[in-house]
XYZ file of N, CA, C and O in Angstrom:
300
model
N 9.371 -14.386 4.906
C 8.858 -13.311 4.099
C 7.983 -13.327 3.220
O 7.098 -12.473 4.325
N 7.366 -14.505 2.532
C 5.900 -13.966 2.230
C 4.523 -13.868 2.980
O 3.781 -14.255 3.076
N 4.852 -14.713 4.316
C 4.498 -15.078 5.868
C 3.773 -14.122 5.891
O 2.775 -13.237 6.640
N 4.945 -12.895 5.934
C 4.964 -11.420 6.393
C 3.850 -10.404 6.002
O 3.454 -9.331 5.469
N 3.629 -10.940 4.151
C 3.057 -10.256 3.340
C 1.536 -10.403 3.637
O 1.258 -10.992 4.185
N 0.701 -9.205 2.727
C -0.492 -8.709 3.395
C -1.085 -9.105 2.962
O -1.059 -9.951 1.869
N -2.567 -10.437 3.298
C -3.522 -10.836 1.904
C -4.533 -10.883 1.616
O -5.474 -11.322 0.389
N -5.062 -9.523 2.021
C -6.227 -8.280 1.921
C -6.329 -6.501 1.456
O -4.300 -6.143 2.202
N -6.170 -5.714 0.599
C -6.135 -4.624 0.921
C -7.561 -3.657 0.598
O -9.406 -4.672 -0.090
N -8.059 -2.612 0.857
C -8.942 -2.023 0.077
C -9.211 -1.406 -1.315
O -8.621 -0.234 -1.370
N -9.533 -2.035 -1.936
C -9.803 -1.379 -2.867
C -11.138 0.360 -2.986
O -11.721 -0.205 -2.453
N -10.766 1.026 -3.467
C -11.341 2.026 -3.929
C -12.189 2.039 -5.232
O -11.229 1.948 -6.485
N -13.335 1.620 -5.271
C -14.008 1.833 -6.499
C -14.304 2.843 -7.481
O -14.259 4.274 -6.303
N -14.682 3.103 -8.230
C -14.631 4.233 -9.061
C -16.232 5.711 -8.597
O -16.391 6.609 -8.188
N -17.232 4.629 -7.620
C -17.643 5.539 -7.361
C -17.314 6.155 -5.362
O -17.677 6.623 -5.165
N -16.160 6.116 -4.759
C -15.699 6.393 -4.234
C -15.705 5.346 -2.767
O -14.771 5.861 -2.156
N -16.619 4.326 -2.682
C -16.994 3.149 -1.956
C -16.037 2.511 -1.251
O -14.469 2.391 -3.280
N -15.566 1.818 -0.784
C -13.793 0.789 -0.451
C -14.678 -0.947 0.009
O -15.755 -0.675 0.477
N -13.736 -1.097 -1.352
C -13.928 -2.531 -0.158
C -12.666 -2.838 -0.594
O -11.990 -3.286 -1.862
N -13.153 -4.573 0.533
C -11.734 -5.346 0.329
C -11.570 -6.224 0.219
O -12.963 -7.364 -0.330
N -10.759 -6.585 -0.961
C -10.623 -7.939 -1.594
C -8.446 -8.194 -1.477
O -8.316 -8.094 -0.373
N -8.837 -9.393 -2.018
C -7.414 -10.578 -1.472
C -6.234 -9.805 -3.195
O -7.006 -9.035 -3.748
N -5.475 -9.387 -1.586
C -3.684 -9.264 -3.077
C -3.898 -9.729 -4.212
O -3.676 -9.725 -4.646
N -4.702 -10.928 -3.681
C -4.681 -11.485 -6.053
C -5.657 -10.866 -6.451
O -5.583 -11.103 -7.897
N -6.346 -10.847 -5.824
C -7.528 -10.071 -6.997
C -7.219 -8.688 -7.328
O -7.624 -7.990 -7.586
N -6.097 -7.834 -6.900
C -5.805 -6.881 -7.058
C -5.266 -7.282 -8.723
O -3.948 -7.485 -9.158
N -5.695 -5.573 -9.802
C -5.209 -5.743 -10.994
C -4.071 -4.658 -11.540
O -4.873 -3.231 -10.815
N -3.388 -4.307 -12.356
C -3.482 -3.128 -12.858
C -3.796 -1.936 -12.517
O -5.015 -2.073 -13.562
N -4.113 -0.787 -12.282
C -3.865 0.781 -12.395
C -5.732 0.786 -11.319
O -6.255 1.526 -11.084
N -5.914 -0.061 -10.269
C -6.398 -0.454 -8.910
C -5.791 0.604 -8.541
O -4.268 1.193 -8.299
N -6.718 1.623 -8.071
C -6.808 2.298 -6.577
C -6.802 1.599 -5.380
O -7.997 1.213 -4.838
N -6.014 1.474 -4.708
C -5.890 0.905 -3.490
C -5.811 1.864 -2.579
O -5.452 3.244 -2.033
N -6.598 2.336 -1.313
C -6.461 2.710 -0.086
C -5.454 1.580 1.235
O -5.908 0.694 1.949
N -4.462 2.757 2.487
C -3.393 2.114 2.571
C -3.136 2.787 3.587
O -3.423 4.126 4.248
N -4.218 1.952 5.122
C -4.637 2.847 6.374
C -3.542 3.087 6.945
O -2.353 2.224 6.518
N -2.781 4.017 8.294
C -2.072 4.071 8.968
C -2.004 2.780 9.434
O -3.036 2.014 10.308
N -0.493 1.970 9.766
C -0.624 0.751 9.622
C -0.377 -0.580 9.776
O -0.330 -1.185 10.020
N -0.956 -0.005 7.718
C -1.488 -0.960 6.665
C 0.024 -1.436 6.541
O 0.574 -0.353 6.336
N -0.127 -2.305 5.972
C 1.341 -3.211 5.426
C 0.710 -2.243 3.443
O -0.309 -2.595 2.948
N 1.659 -2.058 2.231
C 1.465 -2.163 1.354
C 1.165 -3.734 0.695
O 2.221 -4.337 0.751
N -0.143 -3.305 0.071
C 0.057 -4.437 -0.317
C 0.459 -4.798 -1.446
O 0.828 -6.581 -2.612
N 0.965 -3.843 -2.721
C 1.360 -3.942 -4.183
C 2.729 -3.149 -4.504
O 2.166 -1.726 -4.098
N 3.150 -3.649 -5.300
C 3.896 -1.915 -5.415
C 3.520 -0.901 -6.820
O 1.951 -1.157 -6.984
N 3.284 0.189 -6.324
C 2.699 1.028 -6.951
C 3.680 2.418 -7.059
O 4.328 2.868 -6.092
N 2.563 3.242 -6.879
C 2.741 5.236 -6.843
C 1.795 5.597 -5.722
O 0.478 5.680 -6.155
N 2.066 6.837 -5.014
C 0.925 7.319 -4.382
C 0.596 7.993 -5.703
O 1.338 8.901 -5.799
N -0.971 8.141 -5.410
C -2.027 9.064 -6.041
C -2.263 10.291 -5.352
O -2.396 11.830 -5.491
N -2.248 10.613 -3.612
C -2.979 11.282 -3.009
C -2.189 10.703 -1.244
O -2.587 10.021 -1.067
N -1.807 12.078 -0.374
C -1.871 11.987 0.951
C -0.464 11.726 1.031
O 0.642 11.973 -0.404
N 0.106 11.487 2.088
C 1.414 12.141 2.574
C 1.308 11.028 3.929
O 0.820 11.024 4.489
N 2.442 10.193 4.903
C 2.500 9.426 5.456
C 4.685 8.647 5.401
O 4.773 8.827 4.281
N 5.126 8.402 6.710
C 5.605 7.519 7.415
C 5.856 6.408 7.124
O 5.070 5.426 7.032
N 6.359 5.943 5.758
C 6.570 4.757 5.893
C 7.003 3.064 5.935
O 8.940 4.217 5.721
N 7.319 2.349 6.927
C 8.395 0.658 6.676
C 8.694 0.577 6.280
O 7.947 -0.031 5.213
N 9.949 0.776 5.772
C 10.444 -0.192 4.039
C 11.149 -1.656 4.662
O 12.230 -1.627 3.764
N 11.221 -0.712 5.475
C 13.035 -2.298 6.368
C 12.583 -3.732 5.975
O 13.693 -4.138 5.967
N 11.605 -4.092 6.139
C 11.933 -5.863 5.450
C 12.549 -5.229 3.400
O 13.251 -6.122 3.729
N 12.640 -4.573 2.833
C 12.723 -4.270 1.779
C 14.323 -3.853 1.814
O 15.127 -3.794 1.181
N 14.200 -3.172 2.103
C 15.600 -1.390 1.850
C 16.939 -1.764 2.955
O 17.825 -2.128 2.401
N 16.078 -2.271 4.503
C 17.257 -2.894 6.098
C 17.352 -1.745 6.582
O 17.843 -0.835 7.341
N 16.599 -0.322 6.057
C 16.504 1.203 6.716
C 15.722 0.856 8.018
O 14.346 0.291 7.735
N 16.121 0.742 9.431
C 14.964 0.849 10.324
C 14.370 1.684 10.573
O 13.444 1.213 11.282
N 15.096 2.535 9.959
C 13.796 4.468 10.252
C 12.552 4.768 9.406
O 12.432 4.431 7.719
N 11.797 4.751 9.208
C 9.862 4.682 8.529
C 10.885 6.387 7.737
O 11.125 6.811 7.700
N 10.057 6.063 6.415
C 10.807 7.349 5.116
C 9.918 7.403 4.773
O 8.268 7.365 4.741
N 9.094 8.814 4.674
C 8.373 10.251 4.242
C 8.209 10.342 3.013
O 9.317 10.524 2.136
N 6.502 10.162 2.497
C 6.075 9.507 1.109
C 5.359 10.656 0.982
O 4.837 10.932 1.769
N 5.167 11.101 -0.568
C 4.426 11.807 -0.438
C 3.338 11.429 -2.076
O 4.299 10.524 -3.007
N 2.618 11.901 -2.187
C 2.597 11.797 -4.218
C 3.456 12.124 -5.287
O 3.922 12.858 -4.758
N 3.548 11.137 -6.108
C 4.192 10.282 -6.944
C 5.800 9.744 -6.290
O 6.569 9.266 -7.206
N 5.139 9.975 -4.859
C 6.331 8.248 -4.329
C 6.075 6.840 -4.911
O 5.075 7.209 -4.915
N 7.429 6.309 -5.455
C 7.209 5.086 -5.464
C 6.479 3.961 -3.896
O 7.947 4.584 -3.782
N 6.240 3.490 -3.941
C 6.207 2.353 -3.143
C 6.144 0.566 -3.569
O 5.920 0.514 -4.759
N 6.887 0.608 -2.585
C 6.730 -1.143 -2.869
C 5.878 -2.343 -1.814
O 6.870 -2.051 -0.586
N 5.763 -2.894 -1.968
C 4.653 -4.047 -1.281
C 6.026 -5.009 -0.383
O 7.041 -5.221 -0.879
């Protein structure tokens, strides 16, 4: 399962720019952008937006789950 985990994430900088970082460089409080089809790189909370998220590797549920701002997500 660890081989299926993402090795990079997109960090949103305070000025709004985006920068790719390794998952090892993610710090508590970082704001990450997750694009369509990307894997969730760290446990956290959705701050903005909404989408269907595939949690099958964690929950075993075969169907994606709808998530919106305030929803908790797991890597």
